[in-house]
Amino acid sequence: MKPHHHPHKHSHDTFSIDQCAFQSGLSHVNPGFKAAFSIITLIFVLSADKLLISLLVFAAMYYLTVVKGGLSAHRYLSYLTIPMLFAFAAVLAVALGFSTKALGEYRIHLFFFYIYTSRAELWYGLCLLCRVFSAVSCLYFLSLSTPVNEIICVLQDCHLPTLITELMNMIYRFIFILMEVQQKMSVSARSRLGYSGTRTSLRTFGNIGANLFILSMKKANRYYDALLSRCYDGQLNFLTEEKPFDKKLLIYALLYFIALAVIWILT
């Protein structure tokens, strides 16, 4: 056993990603291996810039996360919704152009300007979209199969400064504490018709923001006092489970990377 960060398991909905990681069928796999596998695959996707590689990587990450990890397909796709919207908006900005003249292979005339594009730009936008999804799926594979405390342990093993890893852990946990407080405030405001109109809603939003800031300061001081009462000396040490490294997985990973390299060369 090694001294490392280890958070409590939470049952609140805001901790759904951590719940998925704890309940994943791949949670027993060595976190260092999963982090290295995810990062190397991400480098392949970003370096190759090939549509086929992007599609294969996305399919592989989907298989590992949903089929092997046991996460429902609906939940996995719901997690992709937000990055999907941002990626789609970015791709539209890249693939479409605006001009006062009739340019491009395809164009739409709107009032005094044209929205235009071409086959090459559409193809580039499609490749970029698939590339983004593949990169996001690599990170989702890691985050949905590895609890945050284990990821932070890996960063510590990589000799990242202790101050940075501790701040990462505490900030990550504190975000969800504040989210829970905000949800309770919103429920309380709704029960008092705090969102009955536009003006009332804005006033309620401002009051919740001000109260949340004050409560966050109080909670931060309270938690720091709690740390001091437990002999906090500037470093948080917890016990975490050591997960053995499976050499079979290393062989599978090498075969996977060799296959990607071959496809990269051939295409």
XYZ file of N, CA and C in Angstrom:
801
model
N 0.842 -1.200 0.000
C 0.000 0.000 0.000
C 0.877 1.251 0.000
N 0.457 2.252 -0.762
C 1.231 3.483 -0.876
C 0.411 4.666 -0.388
N 1.082 5.675 0.210
C 0.345 6.865 0.635
C -0.028 7.712 -0.560
N -1.351 7.858 -0.784
C -1.830 8.640 -1.915
C -3.189 9.213 -1.577
N -3.712 9.972 -2.484
C -5.032 10.574 -2.319
C -6.102 9.515 -2.479
N -7.135 9.604 -1.665
C -8.251 8.668 -1.796
C -9.521 9.324 -1.300
N -10.463 9.675 -2.175
C -11.688 10.333 -1.762
C -12.728 9.324 -1.351
N -13.751 9.805 -0.676
C -14.887 8.963 -0.347
C -15.751 8.779 -1.569
N -16.475 7.690 -1.623
C -17.421 7.476 -2.708
C -18.702 8.238 -2.392
N -19.193 8.950 -3.410
C -20.375 9.779 -3.226
C -21.510 9.200 -4.028
N -22.705 9.386 -3.534
C -23.888 8.869 -4.195
C -24.689 9.953 -4.887
N -24.259 11.202 -4.780
C -25.007 12.302 -5.372
C -24.837 12.279 -6.879
N -25.812 12.807 -7.623
C -25.781 12.788 -9.076
C -24.600 13.561 -9.640
N -24.148 14.605 -8.918
C -23.039 15.386 -9.428
C -21.759 14.581 -9.480
N -21.710 13.448 -8.824
C -20.529 12.612 -8.830
C -20.726 11.429 -9.777
N -21.552 11.592 -10.811
C -21.873 10.481 -11.689
C -20.641 9.963 -12.421
N -19.709 10.839 -12.794
C -18.508 10.384 -13.483
C -17.660 9.527 -12.563
N -17.498 9.951 -11.314
C -16.758 9.140 -10.350
C -17.470 7.822 -10.083
N -18.790 7.852 -10.032
C -19.547 6.608 -9.849
C -19.288 5.650 -10.994
N -19.305 6.158 -12.218
C -19.030 5.318 -13.388
C -17.631 4.723 -13.302
N -16.665 5.530 -12.835
C -15.291 5.045 -12.738
C -15.162 3.940 -11.696
N -15.820 4.123 -10.542
C -15.755 3.106 -9.486
C -16.467 1.825 -9.912
N -17.546 1.954 -10.671
C -18.342 0.792 -11.063
C -17.895 0.182 -12.387
N -16.902 0.768 -13.035
C -16.461 0.284 -14.340
C -15.857 -1.114 -14.240
N -16.063 -1.896 -15.290
C -15.459 -3.216 -15.342
C -13.960 -3.166 -15.536
N -13.419 -1.975 -15.833
C -11.977 -1.801 -15.996
C -11.340 -1.105 -14.802
N -12.092 -0.946 -13.722
C -11.554 -0.245 -12.551
C -10.415 -1.006 -11.886
N -10.337 -2.331 -12.123
C -9.279 -3.139 -11.512
C -7.965 -3.051 -12.261
N -7.992 -2.461 -13.473
C -6.780 -2.358 -14.286
C -5.869 -1.277 -13.717
N -4.577 -1.498 -13.821
C -3.592 -0.554 -13.310
C -3.828 0.842 -13.884
N -3.989 1.864 -13.049
C -4.300 3.214 -13.556
C -3.182 3.814 -14.393
N -1.932 3.498 -14.069
C -0.820 3.995 -14.867
C -0.867 3.470 -16.293
N -1.243 2.198 -16.433
C -1.371 1.619 -17.773
C -2.495 2.291 -18.546
N -3.634 2.510 -17.895
C -4.760 3.154 -18.578
C -4.408 4.579 -18.986
N -3.699 5.297 -18.129
C -3.310 6.668 -18.465
C -2.346 6.685 -19.650
N -1.357 5.791 -19.632
C -0.393 5.739 -20.734
C -1.078 5.323 -22.034
N -1.964 4.335 -21.956
C -2.689 3.871 -23.142
C -3.535 4.988 -23.732
N -4.220 5.723 -22.878
C -5.074 6.822 -23.332
C -4.259 7.936 -23.972
N -3.151 8.299 -23.354
C -2.341 9.415 -23.859
C -1.661 9.045 -25.179
N -1.122 7.818 -25.267
C -0.459 7.399 -26.509
C -1.473 7.335 -27.651
N -2.676 6.819 -27.362
C -3.716 6.781 -28.390
C -4.101 8.193 -28.822
N -4.175 9.105 -27.868
C -4.484 10.502 -28.176
C -3.416 11.111 -29.082
N -2.164 10.787 -28.814
C -1.067 11.289 -29.656
C -1.189 10.737 -31.075
N -1.578 9.460 -31.191
C -1.788 8.870 -32.514
C -2.861 9.639 -33.281
N -3.964 9.914 -32.616
C -5.079 10.599 -33.274
C -4.674 11.987 -33.740
N -4.000 12.740 -32.880
C -3.644 14.115 -33.215
C -2.521 14.182 -34.246
N -1.619 13.206 -34.218
C -0.479 13.234 -35.133
C -0.845 12.713 -36.518
N -1.654 11.647 -36.563
C -1.966 11.019 -37.845
C -2.878 11.883 -38.709
N -3.895 12.483 -38.117
C -4.870 13.292 -38.854
C -5.458 12.512 -40.032
N -5.859 11.262 -39.759
C -6.472 10.392 -40.760
C -7.878 10.031 -40.305
N -8.817 10.090 -41.235
C -10.202 9.798 -40.906
C -10.364 8.363 -40.436
N -9.714 7.416 -41.104
C -9.846 6.007 -40.742
C -9.319 5.745 -39.340
N -8.190 6.338 -39.004
C -7.626 6.162 -37.660
C -8.545 6.776 -36.617
N -9.115 7.929 -36.910
C -10.039 8.566 -35.966
C -11.249 7.679 -35.705
N -11.792 7.099 -36.769
C -12.963 6.231 -36.614
C -12.612 4.957 -35.844
N -11.445 4.369 -36.138
C -11.034 3.148 -35.439
C -10.779 3.423 -33.958
N -10.156 4.543 -33.665
C -9.885 4.882 -32.259
C -11.186 5.123 -31.507
N -12.108 5.856 -32.135
C -13.392 6.089 -31.474
C -14.122 4.769 -31.217
N -14.108 3.864 -32.208
C -14.758 2.563 -32.040
C -14.093 1.759 -30.926
N -12.752 1.807 -30.863
C -12.034 1.067 -29.829
C -12.340 1.622 -28.438
N -12.356 2.948 -28.300
C -12.642 3.560 -27.002
C -14.091 3.325 -26.585
N -14.983 3.348 -27.562
C -16.384 3.032 -27.269
C -16.511 1.590 -26.781
N -15.813 0.681 -27.434
C -15.860 -0.739 -27.037
C -15.317 -0.923 -25.619
N -14.179 -0.290 -25.329
C -13.570 -0.452 -24.006
C -14.439 0.166 -22.911
N -15.017 1.331 -23.187
C -15.784 2.040 -22.165
C -17.167 1.438 -21.954
N -17.843 1.112 -23.046
C -19.229 0.642 -22.958
C -19.309 -0.876 -22.801
N -18.624 -1.607 -23.674
C -18.732 -3.069 -23.654
C -17.928 -3.665 -22.497
N -16.643 -3.336 -22.439
C -15.799 -3.894 -21.373
C -16.024 -3.189 -20.041
N -16.240 -1.887 -20.084
C -16.437 -1.144 -18.836
C -17.822 -1.280 -18.249
N -18.805 -1.647 -19.073
C -20.161 -1.844 -18.570
C -20.994 -0.582 -18.501
N -20.516 0.520 -19.057
C -21.301 1.761 -19.062
C -22.378 1.673 -20.142
N -23.576 2.154 -19.824
C -24.654 2.099 -20.804
C -24.350 3.025 -21.971
N -24.755 2.602 -23.169
C -24.496 3.402 -24.366
C -25.191 4.757 -24.288
N -26.409 4.775 -23.728
C -27.154 6.033 -23.607
C -26.405 7.023 -22.728
N -25.870 6.547 -21.614
C -25.151 7.442 -20.711
C -23.848 7.941 -21.338
N -23.182 7.047 -22.053
C -21.927 7.434 -22.706
C -22.178 8.523 -23.750
N -23.214 8.339 -24.557
C -23.534 9.331 -25.578
C -24.012 10.643 -24.958
N -24.679 10.546 -23.807
C -25.117 11.774 -23.133
C -23.915 12.580 -22.640
N -22.858 11.892 -22.214
C -21.641 12.595 -21.807
C -20.967 13.278 -22.995
N -21.176 12.723 -24.196
C -20.570 13.301 -25.394
C -21.352 14.493 -25.932
N -22.528 14.752 -25.395
C -23.398 15.785 -25.950
C -22.744 17.163 -25.915
N -22.208 17.553 -24.758
C -21.629 18.899 -24.621
C -20.414 19.075 -25.530
N -19.404 18.174 -25.477
C -18.294 18.356 -26.429
C -18.739 18.260 -27.882
N -19.815 17.488 -28.141
C -20.332 17.380 -29.499
C -20.824 18.739 -30.000
N -21.531 19.477 -29.154
C -22.046 20.790 -29.542
C -20.909 21.771 -29.818
N -19.900 21.789 -28.933
C -18.765 22.682 -29.136
C -17.994 22.309 -30.400
N -17.793 21.007 -30.605
C -17.047 20.561 -31.783
C -17.801 20.896 -33.064
N -19.106 20.691 -33.046
C -19.901 20.979 -34.239
C -19.866 22.465 -34.564
N -19.950 23.301 -33.539
C -19.884 24.752 -33.768
C -18.521 25.149 -34.331
N -17.456 24.542 -33.810
C -16.112 24.863 -34.311
C -15.942 24.414 -35.757
N -16.485 23.237 -36.085
C -16.371 22.721 -37.450
C -17.137 23.609 -38.421
N -18.305 24.089 -38.023
C -19.059 25.009 -38.885
C -18.262 26.275 -39.153
N -17.580 26.766 -38.115
C -16.778 27.977 -38.290
C -15.619 27.741 -39.249
N -15.097 26.506 -39.263
C -13.981 26.187 -40.152
C -14.461 25.927 -41.578
N -15.568 25.192 -41.725
C -16.019 24.744 -43.046
C -16.787 25.816 -43.815
N -17.402 26.762 -43.124
C -18.219 27.770 -43.790
C -17.490 29.099 -43.871
N -17.757 29.825 -44.947
C -17.188 31.149 -45.117
C -18.272 32.165 -45.434
N -17.959 33.431 -45.232
C -18.914 34.506 -45.479
C -18.278 35.513 -46.444
N -19.066 35.944 -47.407
C -18.545 36.896 -48.384
C -19.704 37.664 -49.023
N -19.374 38.829 -49.538
C -20.378 39.609 -50.269
C -20.423 39.195 -51.742
N -19.494 38.322 -52.161
C -19.458 37.827 -53.530
C -19.815 36.340 -53.553
N -20.246 35.849 -54.691
C -20.612 34.442 -54.845
C -19.344 33.597 -54.999
N -18.925 32.954 -53.923
C -17.718 32.139 -53.916
C -18.072 30.701 -53.551
N -17.121 29.797 -53.755
C -17.282 28.415 -53.335
C -18.155 27.590 -54.261
N -18.134 26.272 -54.038
C -18.941 25.350 -54.840
C -20.402 25.356 -54.403
N -20.629 25.555 -53.114
C -21.990 25.591 -52.576
C -22.153 26.908 -51.823
N -23.284 27.548 -52.050
C -23.484 28.850 -51.405
C -24.966 29.093 -51.141
N -25.220 29.916 -50.118
C -26.577 30.360 -49.797
C -26.556 31.883 -49.735
N -27.496 32.498 -50.453
C -27.563 33.954 -50.477
C -28.526 34.427 -49.389
N -28.007 35.230 -48.467
C -28.816 35.793 -47.382
C -28.658 37.307 -47.384
N -29.721 37.994 -47.777
C -29.731 39.451 -47.778
C -28.575 40.001 -48.629
N -27.542 40.549 -47.963
C -26.456 41.198 -48.704
C -25.157 40.398 -48.669
N -25.189 39.138 -48.200
C -23.956 38.348 -48.149
C -24.251 36.894 -48.499
N -23.183 36.121 -48.704
C -23.264 34.706 -49.041
C -22.600 33.862 -47.942
N -23.204 32.724 -47.671
C -22.545 31.683 -46.874
C -22.111 30.602 -47.856
N -20.822 30.339 -47.928
C -20.327 29.432 -48.953
C -19.400 28.368 -48.352
N -19.218 27.316 -49.110
C -18.290 26.251 -48.739
C -17.923 25.478 -50.000
N -17.082 24.450 -49.814
C -16.654 23.620 -50.935
C -16.523 22.177 -50.473
N -16.328 21.279 -51.402
C -16.176 19.872 -51.055
C -14.943 19.664 -50.171
N -13.875 20.333 -50.519
C -12.641 20.178 -49.737
C -12.836 20.666 -48.301
N -13.519 21.787 -48.138
C -13.745 22.319 -46.791
C -14.705 21.443 -46.003
N -15.725 20.906 -46.676
C -16.647 19.990 -46.003
C -15.928 18.717 -45.574
N -15.067 18.196 -46.441
C -14.307 16.997 -46.090
C -13.354 17.273 -44.923
N -12.702 18.433 -44.972
C -11.816 18.804 -43.872
C -12.593 18.950 -42.565
N -13.782 19.538 -42.646
C -14.612 19.682 -41.447
C -15.040 18.342 -40.895
N -15.385 17.385 -41.781
C -15.764 16.041 -41.333
C -14.597 15.349 -40.655
N -13.414 15.439 -41.253
C -12.221 14.824 -40.655
C -11.905 15.459 -39.301
N -12.050 16.778 -39.231
C -11.780 17.476 -37.968
C -12.770 17.061 -36.896
N -14.044 16.914 -37.273
C -15.065 16.502 -36.309
C -14.769 15.102 -35.766
N -14.429 14.178 -36.654
C -14.100 12.817 -36.221
C -12.843 12.805 -35.360
N -11.913 13.670 -35.704
C -10.676 13.755 -34.924
C -10.954 14.243 -33.504
N -11.820 15.242 -33.396
C -12.183 15.757 -32.074
C -12.879 14.689 -31.254
N -13.824 13.966 -31.859
C -14.541 12.926 -31.127
C -13.613 11.812 -30.680
N -12.653 11.469 -31.514
C -11.697 10.429 -31.135
C -10.843 10.882 -29.956
N -10.397 12.140 -29.994
C -9.591 12.667 -28.891
C -10.388 12.714 -27.593
N -11.638 13.161 -27.687
C -12.490 13.205 -26.495
C -12.754 11.804 -25.962
N -12.954 10.841 -26.857
C -13.219 9.467 -26.414
C -12.019 8.879 -25.677
N -10.797 9.275 -26.056
C -9.604 8.819 -25.337
C -9.615 9.312 -23.890
N -9.952 10.581 -23.722
C -10.002 11.149 -22.369
C -11.174 10.575 -21.580
N -12.297 10.324 -22.251
C -13.446 9.736 -21.570
C -13.161 8.305 -21.135
N -12.399 7.576 -21.945
C -12.010 6.226 -21.538
C -11.266 6.262 -20.218
N -10.359 7.217 -20.073
C -9.584 7.319 -18.833
C -10.452 7.770 -17.671
N -11.244 8.824 -17.873
C -12.020 9.392 -16.769
C -13.192 8.509 -16.348
N -13.748 7.709 -17.273
C -14.900 6.865 -16.958
C -14.505 5.466 -16.500
N -13.217 5.197 -16.443
C -12.753 3.902 -15.939
C -11.754 4.041 -14.804
N -11.344 5.273 -14.508
C -10.340 5.514 -13.480
C -10.797 6.638 -12.565
N -10.985 6.390 -11.272
C -11.365 7.460 -10.350
C -10.330 8.579 -10.333
N -10.789 9.772 -10.007
C -9.917 10.943 -10.047
C -8.729 10.789 -9.119
N -8.939 10.174 -7.959
C -7.833 10.029 -7.017
C -6.715 9.172 -7.607
N -7.071 8.167 -8.414
C -6.054 7.323 -9.027
C -5.320 8.077 -10.137
N -6.048 8.921 -10.867
C -5.387 9.743 -11.885
C -4.386 10.687 -11.225
N -4.774 11.266 -10.090
C -3.866 12.153 -9.366
C -2.675 11.378 -8.831
N -2.893 10.119 -8.428
C -1.783 9.274 -7.980
C -0.783 9.058 -9.115
N -1.292 8.848 -10.313
C -0.418 8.660 -11.475
C 0.413 9.925 -11.708
N -0.224 11.084 -11.571
C 0.505 12.343 -11.736
C 1.570 12.500 -10.659
N 1.265 12.053 -9.451
C 2.268 12.099 -8.391
C 3.434 11.171 -8.696
N 3.121 9.997 -9.227
C 4.180 9.054 -9.593
C 5.050 9.598 -10.720
N 4.466 10.505 -11.531
C 5.242 11.160 -12.592
C 6.011 12.363 -12.058
N 6.018 12.511 -10.716
C 6.769 13.559 -10.016
C 6.249 14.956 -10.324
N 4.941 15.061 -10.541
C 4.334 16.381 -10.622
C 4.377 16.989 -9.221
N 4.643 18.276 -9.080
C 4.742 18.888 -7.744
C 3.532 18.579 -6.871
N 3.793 18.261 -5.611
C 2.735 17.887 -4.678
C 1.695 18.985 -4.526
N 2.141 20.226 -4.536
C 1.206 21.343 -4.384
C 0.162 21.332 -5.490
N 0.581 21.044 -6.716
C -0.346 21.044 -7.856
C -1.354 19.907 -7.732
N -0.880 18.709 -7.394
C -1.787 17.565 -7.293
C -2.776 17.733 -6.147
N -2.324 18.295 -5.034
C -3.237 18.511 -3.912
C -4.276 19.569 -4.247
N -3.861 20.631 -4.927
C -4.819 21.647 -5.348
C -5.828 21.068 -6.331
N -5.368 20.218 -7.244
C -6.278 19.570 -8.190
C -7.338 18.771 -7.451
N -6.898 17.985 -6.473
C -7.830 17.140 -5.726
C -8.825 17.970 -4.930
N -8.327 18.969 -4.210
C -9.204 19.766 -3.347
C -10.156 20.625 -4.161
N -9.664 21.227 -5.258
C -10.534 22.048 -6.099
C -11.611 21.189 -6.746
N -11.222 20.005 -7.211
C -12.192 19.106 -7.846
C -13.308 18.738 -6.877
N -12.934 18.399 -5.654
C -13.946 18.027 -4.664
C -14.779 19.226 -4.235
N -14.145 20.373 -4.118
C -14.857 21.549 -3.631
C -15.875 22.039 -4.649
N -15.618 21.828 -5.935
C -16.573 22.227 -6.965
C -17.912 21.548 -6.730
N -17.891 20.251 -6.446
C -19.131 19.509 -6.284
C -19.828 19.844 -4.966
N -19.044 20.200 -3.957
C -19.650 20.652 -2.702
C -20.434 21.939 -2.941
N -19.850 22.863 -3.697
C -20.541 24.114 -4.002
C -21.744 23.876 -4.913
N -21.633 22.916 -5.828
C -22.770 22.598 -6.687
C -23.939 22.078 -5.868
N -23.637 21.266 -4.871
C -24.704 20.741 -4.017
C -25.369 21.856 -3.216
N -24.554 22.787 -2.704
C -25.103 23.927 -1.966
C -25.965 24.784 -2.885
N -25.495 25.011 -4.112
C -26.265 25.817 -5.068
C -27.599 25.158 -5.402
N -27.607 23.853 -5.559
C -28.851 23.143 -5.854
C -29.845 23.287 -4.705
N -29.361 23.195 -3.484
C -30.244 23.360 -2.329
C -30.805 24.780 -2.275
N -29.972 25.769 -2.583
C -30.443 27.155 -2.606
C -31.498 27.346 -3.693
N -31.295 26.735 -4.841
C -32.258 26.871 -5.944
C -33.589 26.239 -5.583
N -33.557 25.078 -4.941
C -34.795 24.422 -4.509
C -35.526 25.294 -3.498
N -34.762 25.859 -2.569
C -35.369 26.733 -1.562
C -35.989 27.971 -2.211
N -35.294 28.538 -3.223
C -35.823 29.724 -3.902
C -37.084 29.393 -4.692
N -37.114 28.224 -5.329
C -38.310 27.823 -6.081
C -39.506 27.637 -5.163
N -39.267 27.083 -3.997
C -40.375 26.873 -3.066
C -40.956 28.186 -2.570
N -40.202 29.271 -2.737
C -40.675 30.600 -2.331
C -41.002 31.473 -3.550
N -41.225 30.825 -4.712
C -41.568 31.515 -5.953
C -40.487 32.508 -6.359
N -39.241 32.116 -6.155
C -38.130 33.001 -6.495
C -37.878 33.116 -7.982
N -38.501 32.258 -8.780
C -38.322 32.300 -10.232
C -39.654 32.540 -10.940
N -40.530 33.293 -10.310
C -41.873 33.517 -10.854
C -41.889 34.497 -12.021
N -40.873 35.302 -12.172
C -40.822 36.272 -13.266
C -39.382 36.576 -13.637
N -39.195 37.311 -14.739
C -37.838 37.607 -15.203
C -37.068 38.436 -14.189
N -37.697 39.496 -13.696
C -37.016 40.353 -12.728
C -36.736 39.613 -11.425
N -37.702 38.848 -10.983
C -37.515 38.069 -9.756
C -36.436 37.003 -9.936
N -36.405 36.384 -11.103
C -35.393 35.359 -11.376
C -33.986 35.947 -11.360
N -33.836 37.130 -11.960
C -32.522 37.777 -11.960
C -32.087 38.149 -10.547
N -33.043 38.650 -9.758
C -32.721 39.008 -8.381
C -32.336 37.754 -7.580
N -33.069 36.667 -7.792
C -32.770 35.413 -7.097
C -31.400 34.885 -7.502
N -31.108 34.966 -8.813
C -29.811 34.503 -9.307
C -28.672 35.292 -8.652
N -28.828 36.609 -8.565
C -27.802 37.430 -7.932
C -27.633 37.118 -6.453
N -28.758 36.930 -5.756
C -28.681 36.610 -4.326
C -28.004 35.255 -4.091
N -28.341 34.277 -4.940
C -27.719 32.952 -4.788
C -26.213 33.049 -5.041
N -25.819 33.827 -6.070
C -24.396 33.985 -6.357
C -23.654 34.629 -5.198
N -24.239 35.673 -4.600
C -23.596 36.352 -3.469
C -23.511 35.424 -2.265
N -24.611 34.734 -1.962
C -24.605 33.818 -0.813
C -23.637 32.660 -1.030
N -23.550 32.200 -2.270
C -22.647 31.088 -2.565
C -21.196 31.501 -2.354
N -20.857 32.723 -2.719
C -19.493 33.212 -2.505
C -19.170 33.275 -1.014
N -20.115 33.797 -0.226
C -19.889 33.897 1.222
C -19.768 32.505 1.853
N -20.667 31.593 1.448
C -20.620 30.245 1.998
C -19.357 29.507 1.582
N -18.885 29.749 0.360
C -17.655 29.076 -0.085
C -16.468 29.510 0.763
N -16.416 30.798 1.127
C -15.336 31.283 1.993
C -15.433 30.653 3.374
N -16.644 30.570 3.908
C -16.820 29.966 5.233
C -16.455 28.487 5.219
N -16.904 27.784 4.176
C -16.604 26.352 4.096
C -15.116 26.105 3.910
N -14.456 26.948 3.135
C -13.017 26.791 2.935
C -12.271 26.947 4.257
N -12.639 27.965 5.039
C -12.000 28.147 6.346
C -12.302 26.995 7.283
N -13.550 26.494 7.228
C -13.939 25.385 8.085
C -13.177 24.105 7.739
N -13.006 23.848 6.438
C -12.283 22.646 6.028
C -10.796 22.757 6.341
N -10.264 23.960 6.223
C -8.849 24.142 6.576
C -8.638 23.926 8.073
N -9.564 24.422 8.894
C -9.479 24.171 10.339
C -9.579 22.678 10.645
N -10.446 21.983 9.876
C -10.566 20.539 10.069
C -9.263 19.820 9.727
N -8.578 20.306 8.669
C -7.288 19.707 8.313
C -6.248 19.947 9.411
N -6.224 21.177 9.934
C -5.265 21.476 10.994
C -5.523 20.646 12.245
N -6.791 20.416 12.566
C -7.119 19.599 13.741
C -6.722 18.146 13.567
N -6.451 17.741 12.310
C -6.010 16.367 12.028
C -4.526 16.319 11.681
N -3.778 17.292 12.228
C -2.317 17.331 12.106
C -1.853 17.529 10.665
N -2.544 18.383 9.929
C -2.148 18.676 8.553
C -0.830 19.438 8.565
N 0.157 18.929 7.832
C 1.487 19.542 7.799
C 1.871 20.024 6.400
N 0.879 20.218 5.546
C 1.162 20.683 4.201
C 1.104 19.610 3.144
N 0.847 18.362 3.545
C 0.766 17.277 2.577
C -0.348 16.322 2.978
N -1.204 15.989 2.016
C -2.309 15.063 2.246
C -1.874 13.666 1.835
N -1.859 12.741 2.780
C -1.477 11.364 2.503
C -2.627 10.430 2.825
N -2.999 9.607 1.842
C -4.057 8.629 2.027
C -3.589 7.288 1.489
N -4.294 6.255 1.872
C -3.983 4.924 1.369
C -4.826 4.631 0.140
N -4.203 4.067 -0.854
C -4.917 3.673 -2.063
C -4.523 2.249 -2.423
N -5.416 1.578 -3.093
C -5.188 0.179 -3.432
C -4.183 0.057 -4.573
N -3.211 -0.828 -4.401
C -2.260 -1.094 -5.472
C -2.853 -2.114 -6.435
N -2.903 -1.768 -7.703
C -3.489 -2.651 -8.702
C -2.372 -3.210 -9.578
N -2.242 -4.526 -9.631
C -1.123 -5.141 -10.369
C -1.185 -4.859 -11.857
N -0.030 -4.859 -12.464
C 0.083 -4.614 -13.898
C -0.008 -5.948 -14.641
N -0.951 -6.055 -15.568
C -1.169 -7.281 -16.333
C -0.368 -7.205 -17.633
N 0.580 -8.130 -17.798
C 1.431 -8.110 -18.989
C 0.649 -8.437 -20.257
N -0.449 -9.178 -20.126
C -1.260 -9.488 -21.306
C -1.831 -8.216 -21.919
N -2.234 -7.297 -21.060
C -2.776 -6.036 -21.565
C -1.719 -5.242 -22.319
N -0.475 -5.354 -21.875
C 0.613 -4.669 -22.572
C 0.777 -5.230 -23.985
N 0.666 -6.541 -24.126
C 0.772 -7.164 -25.450
C -0.369 -6.698 -26.352
N -1.597 -6.703 -25.801
C -2.748 -6.234 -26.574
C -2.557 -4.782 -27.014
N -2.050 -3.956 -26.094
C -1.851 -2.538 -26.406
C -0.799 -2.363 -27.499
N 0.279 -3.129 -27.439
C 1.318 -3.036 -28.460
C 0.778 -3.446 -29.827
N -0.008 -4.524 -29.872
C -0.610 -4.951 -31.133
C -1.549 -3.871 -31.676
N -2.273 -3.232 -30.771
C -3.197 -2.163 -31.163
C -2.446 -0.979 -31.761
N -1.357 -0.578 -31.106
C -0.578 0.554 -31.615
C 0.130 0.205 -32.928
N 0.592 -1.031 -33.057
C 1.220 -1.454 -34.312
C 0.200 -1.400 -35.449
N -1.033 -1.848 -35.173
C -2.080 -1.814 -36.194
C -2.375 -0.373 -36.602
N -2.443 0.538 -35.636
C -2.670 1.943 -35.971
C -1.528 2.511 -36.801
N -0.287 2.146 -36.443
C 0.873 2.642 -37.187
C 0.863 2.124 -38.627
N 0.486 0.857 -38.811
C 0.425 0.286 -40.152
C -0.642 0.995 -40.990
N -1.807 1.220 -40.388
C -2.876 1.930 -41.110
C -2.441 3.348 -41.458
N -1.753 3.981 -40.539
C -1.249 5.340 -40.777
C -0.315 5.369 -41.990
N 0.598 4.397 -42.046
C 1.562 4.341 -43.143
C 0.881 4.026 -44.476
N -0.050 3.078 -44.439
C -0.693 2.651 -45.687
C -1.655 3.680 -46.253
N -2.214 4.518 -45.377
C -3.179 5.505 -45.864
C -2.535 6.873 -46.060
